[in-house]
Amino acid sequence: MDINITVSEKTERNIREKAEENGKEIKAFVEEFVENSFAKGNGEKRERKHNLLAFAGMFSGGDGNSSQNYKKILRDEIDKVSGFTTDREK
């Protein structure tokens, strides 16, 4: 079903920006937004995937035991004088 609505230029910009941020076509973004709004209004549990889930599997975790070696990794990354920093010159 197609429904045409008229929105302000500001609202259009917001919709376009949010759709792009979420990596979705405008139609899919608006459809999901409307469905979630109705679900929320009806007390239904919203099904929404967290944006961070889009990153799952995109990067290598090294040798695969990062969670076991987190203390060593943190000790190696945190400078005893300047703390956690990316600037190793200090």
PDB file of N, CA and C in Angstrom:
ATOM      1  N   MET A   1       0.842  -1.170   0.000  1.00  0.00           N
ATOM      2  CA  MET A   1       0.000   0.000   0.000  1.00  0.00           C
ATOM      3  C   MET A   1       0.889   1.235   0.000  1.00  0.00           C
ATOM      4  N   ASP A   2       0.575   2.165  -0.799  1.00  0.00           N
ATOM      5  CA  ASP A   2       1.306   3.425  -0.841  1.00  0.00           C
ATOM      6  C   ASP A   2       0.487   4.511  -0.162  1.00  0.00           C
ATOM      7  N   ILE A   3       1.160   5.291   0.672  1.00  0.00           N
ATOM      8  CA  ILE A   3       0.549   6.445   1.315  1.00  0.00           C
ATOM      9  C   ILE A   3       1.489   7.614   1.089  1.00  0.00           C
ATOM     10  N   ASN A   4       0.967   8.716   0.609  1.00  0.00           N
ATOM     11  CA  ASN A   4       1.775   9.912   0.390  1.00  0.00           C
ATOM     12  C   ASN A   4       1.479  10.916   1.494  1.00  0.00           C
ATOM     13  N   ILE A   5       2.523  11.432   2.089  1.00  0.00           N
ATOM     14  CA  ILE A   5       2.358  12.467   3.105  1.00  0.00           C
ATOM     15  C   ILE A   5       3.271  13.636   2.772  1.00  0.00           C
ATOM     16  N   THR A   6       2.926  14.805   3.253  1.00  0.00           N
ATOM     17  CA  THR A   6       3.745  15.998   3.049  1.00  0.00           C
ATOM     18  C   THR A   6       4.334  16.389   4.403  1.00  0.00           C
ATOM     19  N   VAL A   7       5.647  16.569   4.424  1.00  0.00           N
ATOM     20  CA  VAL A   7       6.331  16.967   5.650  1.00  0.00           C
ATOM     21  C   VAL A   7       7.138  18.223   5.380  1.00  0.00           C
ATOM     22  N   SER A   8       7.543  18.887   6.446  1.00  0.00           N
ATOM     23  CA  SER A   8       8.356  20.091   6.285  1.00  0.00           C
ATOM     24  C   SER A   8       9.740  19.712   5.767  1.00  0.00           C
ATOM     25  N   GLU A   9      10.455  20.700   5.263  1.00  0.00           N
ATOM     26  CA  GLU A   9      11.814  20.457   4.767  1.00  0.00           C
ATOM     27  C   GLU A   9      12.713  19.952   5.898  1.00  0.00           C
ATOM     28  N   LYS A  10      12.518  20.503   7.098  1.00  0.00           N
ATOM     29  CA  LYS A  10      13.315  20.072   8.259  1.00  0.00           C
ATOM     30  C   LYS A  10      13.060  18.595   8.565  1.00  0.00           C
ATOM     31  N   THR A  11      11.795  18.196   8.545  1.00  0.00           N
ATOM     32  CA  THR A  11      11.452  16.794   8.809  1.00  0.00           C
ATOM     33  C   THR A  11      12.004  15.892   7.720  1.00  0.00           C
ATOM     34  N   GLU A  12      11.930  16.338   6.495  1.00  0.00           N
ATOM     35  CA  GLU A  12      12.490  15.553   5.384  1.00  0.00           C
ATOM     36  C   GLU A  12      13.989  15.343   5.571  1.00  0.00           C
ATOM     37  N   ARG A  13      14.693  16.425   5.935  1.00  0.00           N
ATOM     38  CA  ARG A  13      16.142  16.310   6.182  1.00  0.00           C
ATOM     39  C   ARG A  13      16.413  15.306   7.304  1.00  0.00           C
ATOM     40  N   ASN A  14      15.621  15.418   8.384  1.00  0.00           N
ATOM     41  CA  ASN A  14      15.809  14.503   9.517  1.00  0.00           C
ATOM     42  C   ASN A  14      15.590  13.053   9.109  1.00  0.00           C
ATOM     43  N   ILE A  15      14.542  12.803   8.349  1.00  0.00           N
ATOM     44  CA  ILE A  15      14.252  11.445   7.888  1.00  0.00           C
ATOM     45  C   ILE A  15      15.390  10.926   7.016  1.00  0.00           C
ATOM     46  N   ARG A  16      15.822  11.754   6.064  1.00  0.00           N
ATOM     47  CA  ARG A  16      16.913  11.336   5.176  1.00  0.00           C
ATOM     48  C   ARG A  16      18.197  11.050   5.955  1.00  0.00           C
ATOM     49  N   GLU A  17      18.538  11.934   6.918  1.00  0.00           N
ATOM     50  CA  GLU A  17      19.758  11.755   7.710  1.00  0.00           C
ATOM     51  C   GLU A  17      19.684  10.486   8.550  1.00  0.00           C
ATOM     52  N   LYS A  18      18.557  10.287   9.221  1.00  0.00           N
ATOM     53  CA  LYS A  18      18.410   9.098  10.077  1.00  0.00           C
ATOM     54  C   LYS A  18      18.416   7.817   9.255  1.00  0.00           C
ATOM     55  N   ALA A  19      17.780   7.831   8.108  1.00  0.00           N
ATOM     56  CA  ALA A  19      17.786   6.650   7.248  1.00  0.00           C
ATOM     57  C   ALA A  19      19.211   6.330   6.806  1.00  0.00           C
ATOM     58  N   GLU A  20      19.946   7.366   6.420  1.00  0.00           N
ATOM     59  CA  GLU A  20      21.330   7.169   5.989  1.00  0.00           C
ATOM     60  C   GLU A  20      22.199   6.658   7.133  1.00  0.00           C
ATOM     61  N   GLU A  21      22.027   7.252   8.330  1.00  0.00           N
ATOM     62  CA  GLU A  21      22.787   6.811   9.504  1.00  0.00           C
ATOM     63  C   GLU A  21      22.550   5.335   9.806  1.00  0.00           C
ATOM     64  N   ASN A  22      21.324   4.883   9.556  1.00  0.00           N
ATOM     65  CA  ASN A  22      20.963   3.496   9.831  1.00  0.00           C
ATOM     66  C   ASN A  22      21.173   2.584   8.635  1.00  0.00           C
ATOM     67  N   GLY A  23      21.702   3.151   7.545  1.00  0.00           N
ATOM     68  CA  GLY A  23      22.004   2.349   6.363  1.00  0.00           C
ATOM     69  C   GLY A  23      20.763   1.766   5.699  1.00  0.00           C
ATOM     70  N   LYS A  24      19.665   2.528   5.722  1.00  0.00           N
ATOM     71  CA  LYS A  24      18.414   2.024   5.176  1.00  0.00           C
ATOM     72  C   LYS A  24      17.882   2.958   4.097  1.00  0.00           C
ATOM     73  N   GLU A  25      17.079   2.378   3.213  1.00  0.00           N
ATOM     74  CA  GLU A  25      16.326   3.172   2.266  1.00  0.00           C
ATOM     75  C   GLU A  25      15.285   3.956   3.066  1.00  0.00           C
ATOM     76  N   ILE A  26      14.875   5.113   2.562  1.00  0.00           N
ATOM     77  CA  ILE A  26      13.904   5.941   3.278  1.00  0.00           C
ATOM     78  C   ILE A  26      12.615   5.163   3.532  1.00  0.00           C
ATOM     79  N   LYS A  27      12.128   4.437   2.539  1.00  0.00           N
ATOM     80  CA  LYS A  27      10.889   3.670   2.690  1.00  0.00           C
ATOM     81  C   LYS A  27      11.002   2.676   3.839  1.00  0.00           C
ATOM     82  N   ALA A  28      12.096   1.925   3.885  1.00  0.00           N
ATOM     83  CA  ALA A  28      12.282   0.923   4.941  1.00  0.00           C
ATOM     84  C   ALA A  28      12.425   1.581   6.307  1.00  0.00           C
ATOM     85  N   PHE A  29      13.135   2.697   6.355  1.00  0.00           N
ATOM     86  CA  PHE A  29      13.326   3.402   7.628  1.00  0.00           C
ATOM     87  C   PHE A  29      11.995   3.911   8.180  1.00  0.00           C
ATOM     88  N   VAL A  30      11.204   4.572   7.321  1.00  0.00           N
ATOM     89  CA  VAL A  30       9.917   5.118   7.758  1.00  0.00           C
ATOM     90  C   VAL A  30       8.967   3.988   8.153  1.00  0.00           C
ATOM     91  N   GLU A  31       8.956   2.904   7.377  1.00  0.00           N
ATOM     92  CA  GLU A  31       8.091   1.769   7.696  1.00  0.00           C
ATOM     93  C   GLU A  31       8.434   1.201   9.081  1.00  0.00           C
ATOM     94  N   GLU A  32       9.724   1.015   9.354  1.00  0.00           N
ATOM     95  CA  GLU A  32      10.154   0.498  10.657  1.00  0.00           C
ATOM     96  C   GLU A  32       9.795   1.471  11.779  1.00  0.00           C
ATOM     97  N   PHE A  33       9.981   2.753  11.521  1.00  0.00           N
ATOM     98  CA  PHE A  33       9.659   3.773  12.518  1.00  0.00           C
ATOM     99  C   PHE A  33       8.175   3.742  12.872  1.00  0.00           C
ATOM    100  N   VAL A  34       7.333   3.678  11.848  1.00  0.00           N
ATOM    101  CA  VAL A  34       5.887   3.663  12.073  1.00  0.00           C
ATOM    102  C   VAL A  34       5.480   2.392  12.814  1.00  0.00           C
ATOM    103  N   GLU A  35       5.974   1.243  12.379  1.00  0.00           N
ATOM    104  CA  GLU A  35       5.649  -0.027  13.042  1.00  0.00           C
ATOM    105  C   GLU A  35       6.071  -0.007  14.509  1.00  0.00           C
ATOM    106  N   ASN A  36       7.277   0.489  14.785  1.00  0.00           N
ATOM    107  CA  ASN A  36       7.753   0.568  16.167  1.00  0.00           C
ATOM    108  C   ASN A  36       6.913   1.538  16.981  1.00  0.00           C
ATOM    109  N   SER A  37       6.475   2.619  16.365  1.00  0.00           N
ATOM    110  CA  SER A  37       5.641   3.591  17.070  1.00  0.00           C
ATOM    111  C   SER A  37       4.302   2.978  17.454  1.00  0.00           C
ATOM    112  N   PHE A  38       3.698   2.228  16.532  1.00  0.00           N
ATOM    113  CA  PHE A  38       2.428   1.567  16.843  1.00  0.00           C
ATOM    114  C   PHE A  38       2.619   0.489  17.905  1.00  0.00           C
ATOM    115  N   ALA A  39       3.703  -0.271  17.799  1.00  0.00           N
ATOM    116  CA  ALA A  39       3.965  -1.327  18.777  1.00  0.00           C
ATOM    117  C   ALA A  39       4.143  -0.733  20.163  1.00  0.00           C
ATOM    118  N   LYS A  40       4.876   0.368  20.225  1.00  0.00           N
ATOM    119  CA  LYS A  40       5.107   1.033  21.508  1.00  0.00           C
ATOM    120  C   LYS A  40       3.794   1.544  22.083  1.00  0.00           C
ATOM    121  N   GLY A  41       2.953   2.108  21.241  1.00  0.00           N
ATOM    122  CA  GLY A  41       1.669   2.639  21.685  1.00  0.00           C
ATOM    123  C   GLY A  41       0.713   1.547  22.141  1.00  0.00           C
ATOM    124  N   ASN A  42       0.873   0.337  21.588  1.00  0.00           N
ATOM    125  CA  ASN A  42       0.007  -0.786  21.959  1.00  0.00           C
ATOM    126  C   ASN A  42       0.595  -1.618  23.092  1.00  0.00           C
ATOM    127  N   GLY A  43       1.732  -1.207  23.620  1.00  0.00           N
ATOM    128  CA  GLY A  43       2.361  -1.944  24.703  1.00  0.00           C
ATOM    129  C   GLY A  43       3.098  -3.188  24.253  1.00  0.00           C
ATOM    130  N   GLU A  44       3.243  -3.372  22.962  1.00  0.00           N
ATOM    131  CA  GLU A  44       3.981  -4.518  22.449  1.00  0.00           C
ATOM    132  C   GLU A  44       5.470  -4.274  22.626  1.00  0.00           C
ATOM    133  N   LYS A  45       6.188  -5.354  22.732  1.00  0.00           N
ATOM    134  CA  LYS A  45       7.636  -5.249  22.830  1.00  0.00           C
ATOM    135  C   LYS A  45       8.191  -4.916  21.455  1.00  0.00           C
ATOM    136  N   ARG A  46       9.008  -3.867  21.410  1.00  0.00           N
ATOM    137  CA  ARG A  46       9.616  -3.472  20.141  1.00  0.00           C
ATOM    138  C   ARG A  46      10.770  -4.397  19.813  1.00  0.00           C
ATOM    139  N   GLU A  47      10.854  -4.768  18.566  1.00  0.00           N
ATOM    140  CA  GLU A  47      12.011  -5.513  18.111  1.00  0.00           C
ATOM    141  C   GLU A  47      12.912  -4.534  17.399  1.00  0.00           C
ATOM    142  N   ARG A  48      13.984  -4.180  18.047  1.00  0.00           N
ATOM    143  CA  ARG A  48      14.916  -3.230  17.446  1.00  0.00           C
ATOM    144  C   ARG A  48      16.324  -3.743  17.655  1.00  0.00           C
ATOM    145  N   LYS A  49      17.032  -3.890  16.588  1.00  0.00           N
ATOM    146  CA  LYS A  49      18.417  -4.312  16.690  1.00  0.00           C
ATOM    147  C   LYS A  49      19.273  -3.097  16.991  1.00  0.00           C
ATOM    148  N   HIS A  50      20.196  -3.280  17.878  1.00  0.00           N
ATOM    149  CA  HIS A  50      21.103  -2.192  18.217  1.00  0.00           C
ATOM    150  C   HIS A  50      22.024  -1.924  17.041  1.00  0.00           C
ATOM    151  N   ASN A  51      22.307  -0.655  16.808  1.00  0.00           N
ATOM    152  CA  ASN A  51      23.162  -0.282  15.674  1.00  0.00           C
ATOM    153  C   ASN A  51      24.536  -0.941  15.748  1.00  0.00           C
ATOM    154  N   LEU A  52      25.022  -1.209  16.950  1.00  0.00           N
ATOM    155  CA  LEU A  52      26.336  -1.828  17.075  1.00  0.00           C
ATOM    156  C   LEU A  52      26.361  -3.241  16.513  1.00  0.00           C
ATOM    157  N   LEU A  53      25.204  -3.881  16.436  1.00  0.00           N
ATOM    158  CA  LEU A  53      25.169  -5.226  15.865  1.00  0.00           C
ATOM    159  C   LEU A  53      25.585  -5.229  14.400  1.00  0.00           C
ATOM    160  N   ALA A  54      25.477  -4.094  13.749  1.00  0.00           N
ATOM    161  CA  ALA A  54      25.906  -3.998  12.353  1.00  0.00           C
ATOM    162  C   ALA A  54      27.412  -4.207  12.227  1.00  0.00           C
ATOM    163  N   PHE A  55      28.144  -3.987  13.317  1.00  0.00           N
ATOM    164  CA  PHE A  55      29.588  -4.160  13.292  1.00  0.00           C
ATOM    165  C   PHE A  55      30.027  -5.597  13.559  1.00  0.00           C
ATOM    166  N   ALA A  56      29.122  -6.434  13.999  1.00  0.00           N
ATOM    167  CA  ALA A  56      29.464  -7.809  14.357  1.00  0.00           C
ATOM    168  C   ALA A  56      30.144  -8.513  13.194  1.00  0.00           C
ATOM    169  N   GLY A  57      31.284  -9.082  13.469  1.00  0.00           N
ATOM    170  CA  GLY A  57      32.011  -9.850  12.469  1.00  0.00           C
ATOM    171  C   GLY A  57      32.810  -9.036  11.476  1.00  0.00           C
ATOM    172  N   MET A  58      32.828  -7.715  11.621  1.00  0.00           N
ATOM    173  CA  MET A  58      33.532  -6.887  10.645  1.00  0.00           C
ATOM    174  C   MET A  58      35.035  -6.800  10.912  1.00  0.00           C
ATOM    175  N   PHE A  59      35.433  -7.069  12.142  1.00  0.00           N
ATOM    176  CA  PHE A  59      36.821  -6.880  12.501  1.00  0.00           C
ATOM    177  C   PHE A  59      37.402  -8.152  13.092  1.00  0.00           C
ATOM    178  N   SER A  60      38.678  -8.290  12.964  1.00  0.00           N
ATOM    179  CA  SER A  60      39.354  -9.443  13.531  1.00  0.00           C
ATOM    180  C   SER A  60      39.660  -9.180  14.997  1.00  0.00           C
ATOM    181  N   GLY A  61      39.425 -10.156  15.826  1.00  0.00           N
ATOM    182  CA  GLY A  61      39.700 -10.035  17.251  1.00  0.00           C
ATOM    183  C   GLY A  61      41.082 -10.531  17.607  1.00  0.00           C
ATOM    184  N   GLY A  62      41.930 -10.673  16.625  1.00  0.00           N
ATOM    185  CA  GLY A  62      43.274 -11.168  16.899  1.00  0.00           C
ATOM    186  C   GLY A  62      43.262 -12.680  17.005  1.00  0.00           C
ATOM    187  N   ASP A  63      43.884 -13.178  18.072  1.00  0.00           N
ATOM    188  CA  ASP A  63      44.017 -14.625  18.215  1.00  0.00           C
ATOM    189  C   ASP A  63      42.762 -15.291  18.787  1.00  0.00           C
ATOM    190  N   GLY A  64      41.727 -14.515  19.055  1.00  0.00           N
ATOM    191  CA  GLY A  64      40.471 -15.089  19.496  1.00  0.00           C
ATOM    192  C   GLY A  64      40.326 -15.262  20.991  1.00  0.00           C
ATOM    193  N   ASN A  65      41.328 -14.832  21.760  1.00  0.00           N
ATOM    194  CA  ASN A  65      41.217 -14.985  23.209  1.00  0.00           C
ATOM    195  C   ASN A  65      41.315 -13.635  23.928  1.00  0.00           C
ATOM    196  N   SER A  66      40.807 -12.600  23.288  1.00  0.00           N
ATOM    197  CA  SER A  66      40.873 -11.255  23.864  1.00  0.00           C
ATOM    198  C   SER A  66      40.166 -11.170  25.199  1.00  0.00           C
ATOM    199  N   SER A  67      39.029 -11.840  25.332  1.00  0.00           N
ATOM    200  CA  SER A  67      38.291 -11.759  26.589  1.00  0.00           C
ATOM    201  C   SER A  67      39.047 -12.449  27.722  1.00  0.00           C
ATOM    202  N   GLN A  68      39.840 -13.447  27.390  1.00  0.00           N
ATOM    203  CA  GLN A  68      40.623 -14.126  28.419  1.00  0.00           C
ATOM    204  C   GLN A  68      41.857 -13.315  28.802  1.00  0.00           C
ATOM    205  N   ASN A  69      42.379 -12.544  27.861  1.00  0.00           N
ATOM    206  CA  ASN A  69      43.613 -11.795  28.094  1.00  0.00           C
ATOM    207  C   ASN A  69      43.379 -10.307  28.280  1.00  0.00           C
ATOM    208  N   TYR A  70      42.156  -9.909  28.673  1.00  0.00           N
ATOM    209  CA  TYR A  70      41.843  -8.480  28.745  1.00  0.00           C
ATOM    210  C   TYR A  70      42.748  -7.732  29.707  1.00  0.00           C
ATOM    211  N   LYS A  71      43.158  -8.354  30.812  1.00  0.00           N
ATOM    212  CA  LYS A  71      44.008  -7.652  31.776  1.00  0.00           C
ATOM    213  C   LYS A  71      45.372  -7.330  31.159  1.00  0.00           C
ATOM    214  N   LYS A  72      45.957  -8.280  30.474  1.00  0.00           N
ATOM    215  CA  LYS A  72      47.249  -8.046  29.830  1.00  0.00           C
ATOM    216  C   LYS A  72      47.115  -6.989  28.733  1.00  0.00           C
ATOM    217  N   ILE A  73      46.036  -7.082  27.945  1.00  0.00           N
ATOM    218  CA  ILE A  73      45.811  -6.113  26.866  1.00  0.00           C
ATOM    219  C   ILE A  73      45.686  -4.711  27.447  1.00  0.00           C
ATOM    220  N   LEU A  74      44.924  -4.555  28.522  1.00  0.00           N
ATOM    221  CA  LEU A  74      44.779  -3.240  29.151  1.00  0.00           C
ATOM    222  C   LEU A  74      46.100  -2.743  29.719  1.00  0.00           C
ATOM    223  N   ARG A  75      46.859  -3.617  30.364  1.00  0.00           N
ATOM    224  CA  ARG A  75      48.173  -3.203  30.904  1.00  0.00           C
ATOM    225  C   ARG A  75      49.081  -2.702  29.787  1.00  0.00           C
ATOM    226  N   ASP A  76      49.043  -3.383  28.656  1.00  0.00           N
ATOM    227  CA  ASP A  76      49.882  -2.984  27.523  1.00  0.00           C
ATOM    228  C   ASP A  76      49.425  -1.670  26.904  1.00  0.00           C
ATOM    229  N   GLU A  77      48.119  -1.383  26.939  1.00  0.00           N
ATOM    230  CA  GLU A  77      47.563  -0.197  26.286  1.00  0.00           C
ATOM    231  C   GLU A  77      47.511   1.038  27.175  1.00  0.00           C
ATOM    232  N   ILE A  78      47.474   0.862  28.487  1.00  0.00           N
ATOM    233  CA  ILE A  78      47.360   2.007  29.395  1.00  0.00           C
ATOM    234  C   ILE A  78      48.744   2.408  29.882  1.00  0.00           C
ATOM    235  N   ASP A  79      49.100   3.629  29.595  1.00  0.00           N
ATOM    236  CA  ASP A  79      50.387   4.170  30.003  1.00  0.00           C
ATOM    237  C   ASP A  79      50.357   4.465  31.505  1.00  0.00           C
ATOM    238  N   LYS A  80      51.398   4.064  32.230  1.00  0.00           N
ATOM    239  CA  LYS A  80      51.428   4.250  33.680  1.00  0.00           C
ATOM    240  C   LYS A  80      51.446   5.720  34.089  1.00  0.00           C
ATOM    241  N   VAL A  81      51.943   6.601  33.231  1.00  0.00           N
ATOM    242  CA  VAL A  81      52.024   8.024  33.567  1.00  0.00           C
ATOM    243  C   VAL A  81      50.827   8.798  33.044  1.00  0.00           C
ATOM    244  N   SER A  82      50.529   8.670  31.756  1.00  0.00           N
ATOM    245  CA  SER A  82      49.475   9.497  31.164  1.00  0.00           C
ATOM    246  C   SER A  82      48.131   8.802  31.060  1.00  0.00           C
ATOM    247  N   GLY A  83      48.032   7.550  31.457  1.00  0.00           N
ATOM    248  CA  GLY A  83      46.759   6.842  31.418  1.00  0.00           C
ATOM    249  C   GLY A  83      46.439   6.350  30.026  1.00  0.00           C
ATOM    250  N   PHE A  84      45.164   6.212  29.744  1.00  0.00           N
ATOM    251  CA  PHE A  84      44.725   5.708  28.449  1.00  0.00           C
ATOM    252  C   PHE A  84      44.771   6.837  27.430  1.00  0.00           C
ATOM    253  N   THR A  85      45.646   6.718  26.473  1.00  0.00           N
ATOM    254  CA  THR A  85      45.798   7.756  25.467  1.00  0.00           C
ATOM    255  C   THR A  85      46.287   7.125  24.174  1.00  0.00           C
ATOM    256  N   THR A  86      45.990   7.766  23.082  1.00  0.00           N
ATOM    257  CA  THR A  86      46.530   7.323  21.797  1.00  0.00           C
ATOM    258  C   THR A  86      47.798   8.082  21.455  1.00  0.00           C
ATOM    259  N   ASP A  87      48.104   9.081  22.256  1.00  0.00           N
ATOM    260  CA  ASP A  87      49.291   9.903  22.023  1.00  0.00           C
ATOM    261  C   ASP A  87      50.447   9.332  22.840  1.00  0.00           C
ATOM    262  N   ARG A  88      51.269   8.507  22.226  1.00  0.00           N
ATOM    263  CA  ARG A  88      52.390   7.857  22.928  1.00  0.00           C
ATOM    264  C   ARG A  88      53.611   8.755  23.063  1.00  0.00           C
ATOM    265  N   GLU A  89      53.542   9.966  22.519  1.00  0.00           N
ATOM    266  CA  GLU A  89      54.663  10.901  22.594  1.00  0.00           C
ATOM    267  C   GLU A  89      54.790  11.519  23.979  1.00  0.00           C
ATOM    268  N   LYS A  90      53.703  11.557  24.740  1.00  0.00           N
ATOM    269  CA  LYS A  90      53.709  12.209  26.052  1.00  0.00           C
ATOM    270  C   LYS A  90      54.349  11.343  27.090  1.00  0.00           C
TER     271      LYS A  90
END
